[in-house]
Short mmCIF file of C-alpha atoms in Angstrom, two decimals:
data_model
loop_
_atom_site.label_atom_id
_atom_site.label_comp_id
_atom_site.label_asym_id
_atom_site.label_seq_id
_atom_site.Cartn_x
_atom_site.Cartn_y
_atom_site.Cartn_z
CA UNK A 1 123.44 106.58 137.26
CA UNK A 2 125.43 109.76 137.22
CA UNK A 3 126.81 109.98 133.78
CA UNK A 4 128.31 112.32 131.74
CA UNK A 5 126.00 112.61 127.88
CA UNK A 6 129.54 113.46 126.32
CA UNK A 7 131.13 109.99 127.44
CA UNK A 8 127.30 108.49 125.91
CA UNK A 9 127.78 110.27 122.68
CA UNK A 10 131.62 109.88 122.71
CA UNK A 11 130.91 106.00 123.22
CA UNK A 12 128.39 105.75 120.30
CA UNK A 13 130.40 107.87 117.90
CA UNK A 14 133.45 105.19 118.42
CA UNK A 15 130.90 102.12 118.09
CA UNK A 16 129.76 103.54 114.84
CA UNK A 17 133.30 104.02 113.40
CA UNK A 18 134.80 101.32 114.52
CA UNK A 19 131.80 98.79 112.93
CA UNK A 20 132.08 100.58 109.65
CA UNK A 21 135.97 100.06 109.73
CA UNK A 22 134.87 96.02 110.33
CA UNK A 23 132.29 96.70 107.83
CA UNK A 24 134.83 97.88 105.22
CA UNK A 25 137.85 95.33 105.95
CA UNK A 26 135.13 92.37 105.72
CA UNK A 27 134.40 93.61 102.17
CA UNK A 28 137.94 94.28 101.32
CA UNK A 29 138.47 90.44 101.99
CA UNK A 30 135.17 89.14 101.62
CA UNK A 31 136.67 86.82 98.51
CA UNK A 32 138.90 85.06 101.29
CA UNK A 33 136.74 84.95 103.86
CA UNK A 34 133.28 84.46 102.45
CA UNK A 35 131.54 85.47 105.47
CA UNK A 36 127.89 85.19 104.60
CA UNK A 37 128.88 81.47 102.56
CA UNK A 38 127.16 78.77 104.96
CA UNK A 39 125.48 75.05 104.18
CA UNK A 40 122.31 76.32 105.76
CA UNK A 41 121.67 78.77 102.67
CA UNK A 42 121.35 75.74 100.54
CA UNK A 43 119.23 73.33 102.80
CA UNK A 44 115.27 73.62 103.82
CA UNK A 45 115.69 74.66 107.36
CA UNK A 46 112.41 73.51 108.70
CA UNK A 47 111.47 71.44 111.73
CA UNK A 48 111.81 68.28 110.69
CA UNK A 49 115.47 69.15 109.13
CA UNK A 50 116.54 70.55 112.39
CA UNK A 51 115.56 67.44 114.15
CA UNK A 52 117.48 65.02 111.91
CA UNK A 53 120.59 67.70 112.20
CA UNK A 54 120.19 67.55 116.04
CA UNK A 55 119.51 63.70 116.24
CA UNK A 56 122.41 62.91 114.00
CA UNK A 57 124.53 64.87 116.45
CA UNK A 58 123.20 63.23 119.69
CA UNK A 59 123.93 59.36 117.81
CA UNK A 60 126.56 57.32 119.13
CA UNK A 61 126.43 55.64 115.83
CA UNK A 62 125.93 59.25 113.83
CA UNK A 63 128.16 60.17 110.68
CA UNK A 64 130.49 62.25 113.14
CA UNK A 65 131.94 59.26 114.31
CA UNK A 66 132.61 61.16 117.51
CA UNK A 67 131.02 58.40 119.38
CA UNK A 68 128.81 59.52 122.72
CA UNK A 69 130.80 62.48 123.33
CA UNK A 70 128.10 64.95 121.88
CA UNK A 71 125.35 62.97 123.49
CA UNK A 72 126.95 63.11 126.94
CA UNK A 73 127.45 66.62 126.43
CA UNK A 74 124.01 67.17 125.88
CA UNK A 75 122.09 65.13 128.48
CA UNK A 76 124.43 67.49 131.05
CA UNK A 77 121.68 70.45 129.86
CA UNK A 78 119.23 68.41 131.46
CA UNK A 79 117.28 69.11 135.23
CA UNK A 80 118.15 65.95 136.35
CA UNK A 81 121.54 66.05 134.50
CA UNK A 82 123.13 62.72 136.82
CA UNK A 83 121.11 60.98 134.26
CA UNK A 84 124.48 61.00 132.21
CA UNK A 85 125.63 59.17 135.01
CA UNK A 86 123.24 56.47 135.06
CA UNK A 87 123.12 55.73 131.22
CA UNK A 88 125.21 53.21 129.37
CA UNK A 89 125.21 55.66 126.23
CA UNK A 90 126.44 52.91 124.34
CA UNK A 91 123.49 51.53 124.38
CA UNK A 92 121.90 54.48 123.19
CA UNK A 93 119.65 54.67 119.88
CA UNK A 94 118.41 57.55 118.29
CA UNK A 95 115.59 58.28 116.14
CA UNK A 96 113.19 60.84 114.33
CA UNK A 97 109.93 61.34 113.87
CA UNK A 98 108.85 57.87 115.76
CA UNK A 99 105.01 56.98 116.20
CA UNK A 100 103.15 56.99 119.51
CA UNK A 101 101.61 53.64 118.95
CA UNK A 102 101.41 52.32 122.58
CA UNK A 103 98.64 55.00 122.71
CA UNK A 104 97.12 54.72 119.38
CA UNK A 105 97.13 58.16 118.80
CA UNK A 106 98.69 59.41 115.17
CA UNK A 107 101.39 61.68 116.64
CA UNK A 108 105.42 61.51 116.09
CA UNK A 109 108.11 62.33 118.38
CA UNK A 110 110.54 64.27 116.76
CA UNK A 111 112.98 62.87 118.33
CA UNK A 112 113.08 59.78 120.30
CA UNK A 113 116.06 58.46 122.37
CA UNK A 114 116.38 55.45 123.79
CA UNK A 115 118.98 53.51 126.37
CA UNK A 116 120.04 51.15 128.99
CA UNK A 117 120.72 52.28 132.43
CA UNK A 118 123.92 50.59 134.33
CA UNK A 119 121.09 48.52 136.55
CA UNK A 120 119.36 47.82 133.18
CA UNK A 121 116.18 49.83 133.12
CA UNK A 122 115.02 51.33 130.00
CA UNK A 123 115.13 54.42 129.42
CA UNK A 124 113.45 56.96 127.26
CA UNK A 125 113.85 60.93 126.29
CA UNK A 126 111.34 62.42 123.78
CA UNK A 127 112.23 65.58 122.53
CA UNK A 128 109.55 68.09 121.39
CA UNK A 129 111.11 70.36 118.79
CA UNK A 130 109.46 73.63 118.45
CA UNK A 131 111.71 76.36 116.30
CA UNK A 132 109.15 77.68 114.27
CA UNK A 133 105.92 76.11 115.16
CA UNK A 134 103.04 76.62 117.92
CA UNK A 135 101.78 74.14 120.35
CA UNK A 136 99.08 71.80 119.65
CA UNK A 137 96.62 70.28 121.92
CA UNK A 138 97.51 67.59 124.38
CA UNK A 139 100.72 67.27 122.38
CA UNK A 140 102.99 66.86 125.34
CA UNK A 141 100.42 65.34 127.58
CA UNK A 142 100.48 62.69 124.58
CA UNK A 143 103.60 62.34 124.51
CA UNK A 144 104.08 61.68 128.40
CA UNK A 145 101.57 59.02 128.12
CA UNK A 146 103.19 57.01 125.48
CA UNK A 147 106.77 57.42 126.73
CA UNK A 148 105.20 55.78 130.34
CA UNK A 149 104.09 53.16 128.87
CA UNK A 150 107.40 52.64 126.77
CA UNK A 151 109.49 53.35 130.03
CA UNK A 152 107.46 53.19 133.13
CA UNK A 153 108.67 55.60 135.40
CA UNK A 154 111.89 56.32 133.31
CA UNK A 155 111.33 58.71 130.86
CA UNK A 156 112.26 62.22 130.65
CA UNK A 157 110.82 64.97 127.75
CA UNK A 158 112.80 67.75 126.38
CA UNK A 159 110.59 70.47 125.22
CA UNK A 160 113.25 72.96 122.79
CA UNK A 161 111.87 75.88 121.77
CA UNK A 162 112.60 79.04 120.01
CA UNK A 163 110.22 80.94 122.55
CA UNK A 164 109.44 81.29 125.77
CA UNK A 165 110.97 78.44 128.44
CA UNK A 166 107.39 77.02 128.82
CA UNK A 167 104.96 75.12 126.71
CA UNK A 168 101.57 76.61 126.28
CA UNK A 169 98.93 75.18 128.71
CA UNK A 170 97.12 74.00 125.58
CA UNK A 171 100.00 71.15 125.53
CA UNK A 172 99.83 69.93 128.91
CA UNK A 173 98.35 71.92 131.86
CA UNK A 174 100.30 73.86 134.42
CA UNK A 175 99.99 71.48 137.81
CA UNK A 176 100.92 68.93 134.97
CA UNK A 177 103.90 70.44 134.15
CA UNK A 178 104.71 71.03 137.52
CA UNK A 179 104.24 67.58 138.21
CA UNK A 180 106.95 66.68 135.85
CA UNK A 181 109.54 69.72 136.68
CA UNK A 182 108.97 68.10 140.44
CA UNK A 183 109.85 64.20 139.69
CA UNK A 184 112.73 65.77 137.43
CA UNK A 185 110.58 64.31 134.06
CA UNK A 186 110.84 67.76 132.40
CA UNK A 187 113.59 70.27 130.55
CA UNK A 188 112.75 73.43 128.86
CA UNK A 189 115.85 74.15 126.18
CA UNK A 190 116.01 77.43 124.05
CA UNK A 191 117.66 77.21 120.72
CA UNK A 192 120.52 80.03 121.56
CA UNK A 193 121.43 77.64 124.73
CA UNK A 194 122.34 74.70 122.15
CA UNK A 195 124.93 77.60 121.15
CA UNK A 196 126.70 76.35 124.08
CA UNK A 197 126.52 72.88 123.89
CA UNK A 198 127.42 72.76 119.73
CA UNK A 199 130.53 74.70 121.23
CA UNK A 200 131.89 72.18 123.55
CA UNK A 201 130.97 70.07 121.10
CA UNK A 202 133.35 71.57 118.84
CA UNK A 203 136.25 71.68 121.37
CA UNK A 204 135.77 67.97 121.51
CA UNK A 205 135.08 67.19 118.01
CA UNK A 206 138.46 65.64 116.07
CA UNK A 207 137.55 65.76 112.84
CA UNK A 208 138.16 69.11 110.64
CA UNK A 209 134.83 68.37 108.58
CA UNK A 210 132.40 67.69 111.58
CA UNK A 211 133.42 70.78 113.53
CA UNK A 212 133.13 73.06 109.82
CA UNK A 213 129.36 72.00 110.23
CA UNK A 214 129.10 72.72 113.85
CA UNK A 215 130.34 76.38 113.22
CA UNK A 216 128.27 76.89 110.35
CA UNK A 217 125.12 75.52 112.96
CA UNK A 218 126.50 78.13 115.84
CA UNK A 219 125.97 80.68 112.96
CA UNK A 220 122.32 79.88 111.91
CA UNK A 221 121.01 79.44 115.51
CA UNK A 222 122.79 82.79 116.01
CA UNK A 223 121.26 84.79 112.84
CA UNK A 224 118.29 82.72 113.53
CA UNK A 225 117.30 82.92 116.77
CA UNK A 226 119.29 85.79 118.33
CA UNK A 227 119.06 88.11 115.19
CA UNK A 228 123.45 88.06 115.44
CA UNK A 229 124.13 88.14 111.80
CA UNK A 230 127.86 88.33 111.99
CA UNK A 231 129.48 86.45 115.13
CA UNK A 232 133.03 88.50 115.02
CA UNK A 233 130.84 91.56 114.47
CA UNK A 234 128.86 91.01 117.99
CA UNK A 235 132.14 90.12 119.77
CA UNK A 236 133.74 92.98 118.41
CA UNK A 237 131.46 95.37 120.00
CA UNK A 238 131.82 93.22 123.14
CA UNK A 239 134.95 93.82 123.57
CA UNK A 240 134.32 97.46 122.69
CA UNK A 241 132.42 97.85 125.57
CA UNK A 242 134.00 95.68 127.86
CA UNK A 243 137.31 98.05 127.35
CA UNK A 244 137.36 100.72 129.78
CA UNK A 245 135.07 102.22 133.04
CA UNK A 246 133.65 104.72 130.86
CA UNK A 247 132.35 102.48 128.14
CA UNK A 248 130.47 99.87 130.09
CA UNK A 249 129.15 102.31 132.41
CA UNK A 250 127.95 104.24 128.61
CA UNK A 251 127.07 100.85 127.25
CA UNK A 252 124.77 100.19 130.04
CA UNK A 253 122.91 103.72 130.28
CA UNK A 254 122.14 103.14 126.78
CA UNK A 255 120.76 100.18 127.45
CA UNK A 256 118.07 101.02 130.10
CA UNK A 257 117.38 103.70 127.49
CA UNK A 258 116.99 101.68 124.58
CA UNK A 259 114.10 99.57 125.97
CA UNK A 260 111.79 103.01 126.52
CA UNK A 261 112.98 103.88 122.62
CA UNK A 262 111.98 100.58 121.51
CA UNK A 263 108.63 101.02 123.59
CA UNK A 264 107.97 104.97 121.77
CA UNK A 265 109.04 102.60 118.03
CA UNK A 266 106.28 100.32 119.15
CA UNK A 267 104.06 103.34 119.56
CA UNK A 268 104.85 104.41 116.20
CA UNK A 269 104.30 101.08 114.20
CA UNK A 270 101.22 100.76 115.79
CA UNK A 271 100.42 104.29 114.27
CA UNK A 272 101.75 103.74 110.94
CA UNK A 273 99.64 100.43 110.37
CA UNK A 274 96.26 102.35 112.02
CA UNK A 275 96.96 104.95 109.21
CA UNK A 276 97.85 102.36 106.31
CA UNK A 277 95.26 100.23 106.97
CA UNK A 278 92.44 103.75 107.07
CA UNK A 279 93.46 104.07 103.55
CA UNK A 280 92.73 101.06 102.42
CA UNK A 281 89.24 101.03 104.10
CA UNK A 282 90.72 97.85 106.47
CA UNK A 283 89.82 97.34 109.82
CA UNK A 284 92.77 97.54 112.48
CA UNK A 285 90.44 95.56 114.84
CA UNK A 286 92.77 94.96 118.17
CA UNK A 287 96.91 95.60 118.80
CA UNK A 288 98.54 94.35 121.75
CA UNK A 289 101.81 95.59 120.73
CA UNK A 290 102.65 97.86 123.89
CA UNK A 291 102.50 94.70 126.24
CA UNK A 292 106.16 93.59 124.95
CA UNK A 293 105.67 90.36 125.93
CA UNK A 294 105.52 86.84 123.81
CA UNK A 295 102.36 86.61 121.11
CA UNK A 296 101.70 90.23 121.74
CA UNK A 297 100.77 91.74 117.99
CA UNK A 298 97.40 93.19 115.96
CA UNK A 299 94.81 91.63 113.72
CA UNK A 300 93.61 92.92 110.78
CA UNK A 301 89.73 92.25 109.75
CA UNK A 302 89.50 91.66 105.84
CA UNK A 303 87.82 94.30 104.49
CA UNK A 304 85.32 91.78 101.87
CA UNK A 305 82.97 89.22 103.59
CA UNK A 306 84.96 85.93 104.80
CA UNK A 307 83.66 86.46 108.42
CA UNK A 308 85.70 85.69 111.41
CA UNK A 309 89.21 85.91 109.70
CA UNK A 310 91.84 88.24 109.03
CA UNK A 311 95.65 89.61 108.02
CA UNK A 312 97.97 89.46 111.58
CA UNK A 313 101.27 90.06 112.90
CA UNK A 314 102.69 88.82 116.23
CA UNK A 315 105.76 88.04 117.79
CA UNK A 316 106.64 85.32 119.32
CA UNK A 317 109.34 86.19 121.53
CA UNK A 318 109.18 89.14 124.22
CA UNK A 319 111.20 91.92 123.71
CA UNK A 320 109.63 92.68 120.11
CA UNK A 321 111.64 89.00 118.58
CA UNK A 322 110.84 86.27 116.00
CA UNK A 323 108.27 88.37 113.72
CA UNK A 324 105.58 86.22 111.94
CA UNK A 325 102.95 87.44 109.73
CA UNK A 326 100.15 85.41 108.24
CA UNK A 327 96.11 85.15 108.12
CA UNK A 328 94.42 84.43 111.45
CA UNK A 329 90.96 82.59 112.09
CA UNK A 330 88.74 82.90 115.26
CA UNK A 331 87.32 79.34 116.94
CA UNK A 332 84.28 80.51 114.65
CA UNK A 333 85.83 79.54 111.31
CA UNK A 334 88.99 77.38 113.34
CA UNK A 335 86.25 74.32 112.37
CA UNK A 336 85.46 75.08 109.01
CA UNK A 337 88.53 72.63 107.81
CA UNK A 338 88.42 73.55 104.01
CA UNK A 339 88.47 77.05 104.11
CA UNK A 340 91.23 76.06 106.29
CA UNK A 341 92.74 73.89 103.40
CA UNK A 342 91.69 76.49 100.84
CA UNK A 343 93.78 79.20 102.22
CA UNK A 344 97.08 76.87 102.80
CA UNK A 345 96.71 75.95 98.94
CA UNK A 346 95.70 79.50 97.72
CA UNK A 347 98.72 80.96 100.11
CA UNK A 348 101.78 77.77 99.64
CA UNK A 349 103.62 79.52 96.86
CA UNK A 350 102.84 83.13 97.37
CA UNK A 351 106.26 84.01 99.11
CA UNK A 352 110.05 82.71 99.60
CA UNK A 353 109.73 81.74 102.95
CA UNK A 354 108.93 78.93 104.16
CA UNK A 355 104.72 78.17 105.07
CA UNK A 356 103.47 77.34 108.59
CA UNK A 357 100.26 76.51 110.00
CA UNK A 358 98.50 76.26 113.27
CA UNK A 359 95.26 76.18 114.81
CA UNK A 360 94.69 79.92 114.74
CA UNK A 361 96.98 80.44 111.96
CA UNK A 362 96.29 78.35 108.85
CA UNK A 363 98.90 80.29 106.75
CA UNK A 364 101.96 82.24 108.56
CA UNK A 365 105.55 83.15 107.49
CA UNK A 366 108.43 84.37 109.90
CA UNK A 367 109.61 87.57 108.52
CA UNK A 368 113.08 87.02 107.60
CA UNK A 369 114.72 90.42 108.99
CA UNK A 370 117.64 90.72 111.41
CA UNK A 371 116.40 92.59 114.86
CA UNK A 372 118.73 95.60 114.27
CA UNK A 373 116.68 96.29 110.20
CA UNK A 374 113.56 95.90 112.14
CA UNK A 375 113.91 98.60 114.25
CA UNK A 376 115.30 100.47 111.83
CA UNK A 377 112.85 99.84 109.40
CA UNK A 378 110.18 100.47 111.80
CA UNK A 379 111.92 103.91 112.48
CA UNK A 380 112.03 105.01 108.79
CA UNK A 381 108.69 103.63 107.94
CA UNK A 382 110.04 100.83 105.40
CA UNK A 383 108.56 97.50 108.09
CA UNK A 384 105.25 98.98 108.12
CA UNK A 385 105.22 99.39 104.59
CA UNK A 386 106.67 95.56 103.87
CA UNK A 387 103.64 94.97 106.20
CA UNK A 388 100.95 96.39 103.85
CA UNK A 389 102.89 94.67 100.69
CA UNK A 390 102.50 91.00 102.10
CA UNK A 391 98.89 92.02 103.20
CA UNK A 392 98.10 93.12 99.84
CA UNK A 393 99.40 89.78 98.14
CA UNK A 394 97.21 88.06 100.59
CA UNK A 395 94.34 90.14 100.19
CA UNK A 396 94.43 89.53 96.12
CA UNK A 397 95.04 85.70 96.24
CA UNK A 398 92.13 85.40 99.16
CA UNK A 399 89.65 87.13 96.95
CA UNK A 400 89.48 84.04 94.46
CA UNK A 401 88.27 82.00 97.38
CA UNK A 402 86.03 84.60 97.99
CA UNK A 403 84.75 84.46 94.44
CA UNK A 404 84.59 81.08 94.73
#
């Protein structure tokens, strides 16, 4: 691309200005427009909260009282999307967290919808709702089973995820999963494409109240997911860029550039933690950073004797996205269930945000930090240093198990 620096540095300089300018008039008005104020600051965002937002949305009968309009709007997302065509969505029930009793197995759709073709077959969508946690084993594979045998031949499984498009082969194996992308029995949803869907949503919605929520939902997938913490912030630098010749052919320079200075940032957290961790006598045992892909990260061996298990970081989206941190186990010590139990206990009420688990991880938090601090924080140092900090509180209430 033959381009002139002075139009790249002439393009930044006016991005810079023109976001403090925003910057500034948002805090000039900030007591009439409240722009951080949002329900989701006050409610416990977690999995299971996400599912009874969602499900409530997707019910006919749901306080929205917009009838099957959302619904409809939804199934259209779908790989075999003239299944909208085929349901009476009148019929159509909606539930959370329902039990997989046909196959006497203790798992629980997260959500579970059920309706009545025009010809009168039954028919059934699971969806798997993954924002925040990792596969298990044979979870969808479970959860195909039971749905044939509520809906033989008529099902359909949603798998939405904060990740990558595809469930881990430790859920249900790749010709598996082929199988079901084939007979159209499969659909793999990110959270930022609901964006899209919650926004015709809103064009349909009649009600002032309903659509109030739907924006403030728009805004937490967005600052959740996509690391956009203010919406008329990102589309004012869209249209920034999308203003002359000159700036989008700047705009995109920069940004074949930017992904070799993420890379050399990489590079240089991967430095800083090799050094933090040598003065602290800690072992920086194995860092897959450089691969930019999803669950590329480093472990961390403690430095006193629990065997087999360690401090961790790892991202969970390529492209460096969706940072969690948390104490890692090998299969060794994946069996030993109450050390597993120990550390959950020891760990619950150690920081603000919220606890997960998994197999490999019995304690992990997702590092709450917009995508444009990280960087920067990585480039001044500060992320490596929050780094040590949460290792260090771990490392202090881990050493009464120890003791123990």
């Amino acid at each position: 691309m033959n381009i002139k620096i002075d139009n790249i540095e002439y393009f930044l300089k006016k991005i810079s200005i023109e976001i403090k300018v925003l910057q500034t008039a948002r805090q000039r008005y900030a007591n009439q427009l409240a722009p951080n104020f949002s329900v989701f600051n006050y409610i416990h965002t977690d999995e299971i909260m996400l599912s009874r937002i969602i499900a409530d949305l997707l019910n006919p009968d749901g306080q929205h009282a917009q009838g099957t309009y959302f619904l409809r709007l939804f199934l259209k997302m779908l790989s075999c999307e003239k299944i909208v065509d085929q349901l009476d969505l009148n019929t159509a029930k909606v539930q959370t967290e329902i039990s997989t009793y046909k196959i006497k197995l203790q798992r629980r759709m997260d959500i579970y919808i059920q309706a009545n073709s025009f010809d009168q077959h039954s028919i059934g969508i699971c969806i798997e709702n993954k924002p925040f946690a990792v596969d298990q084993p044979n979870q969808l594979h479970d959860y195909a089973n039971e749905m044939e045998q509520r809906h033989p031949n008529h099902w359909h499984i949603i798998y939405l995820c904060n990740t990558s498009a595809e469930p881990s082969n430790i859920s249900v194996s790749a010709n598996t999963l082929q199988d079901w992308k084939d007979k159209n029995k499969f659909t793999s949803i990110e959270y930022p494409q609901l964006i899209e869907w919650l926004s015709d949503c809103k064009s349909m919605c009649q009600n002032e109240r309903v659509t109030t929520f739907i924006t403030a939902f728009i805004h937490y997938i967005s600052q959740t997911f996509l690391g956009i913490q203010d919406m008329s912030e990102s589309k004012y630098i869209v249209d920034l860029i999308l203003k002359d010749e000159k700036s989008l052919e700047a705009a995109l320079c920069v940004e074949h550039q930017l992904h070799i200075a993420k890379s050399n940032l990489i590079q240089t957290l991967n430095q800083q933690m090799i050094h933090l961790c040598s003065t602290r006598g800690w072992i920086f045992k194995e860092s897959n950073l450089t691969e930019n892909k999803a669950y590329s990260g480093f472990e961390i061996e403690f430095p006193f004797s629990i065997e087999n298990i360690g401090f961790g970081l790892e991202f969970q989206k390529s492209g460096y996205q969706m940072p969690l941190l948390g104490v890692w186990m090998n299969e060794i010590q994946v069996a030993n269930l109450r050390l597993n139990e120990q550390i959950r206990l020891t760990l619950t009420d150690l920081f603000t945000e919220k606890m997960n688990s998994s197999k490999k991880w019995p304690f992990y938090i997702h590092l709450q930090i917009s995508e444009t601090d990280m960087w920067l924080h990585i480039q001044n140092g500060q992320f490596a240093t929050r780094l040590m900090n949460h290792f260090l509180k771990i490392e202090t209430a881990l050493k009464t198990i120890h003791s123990n």
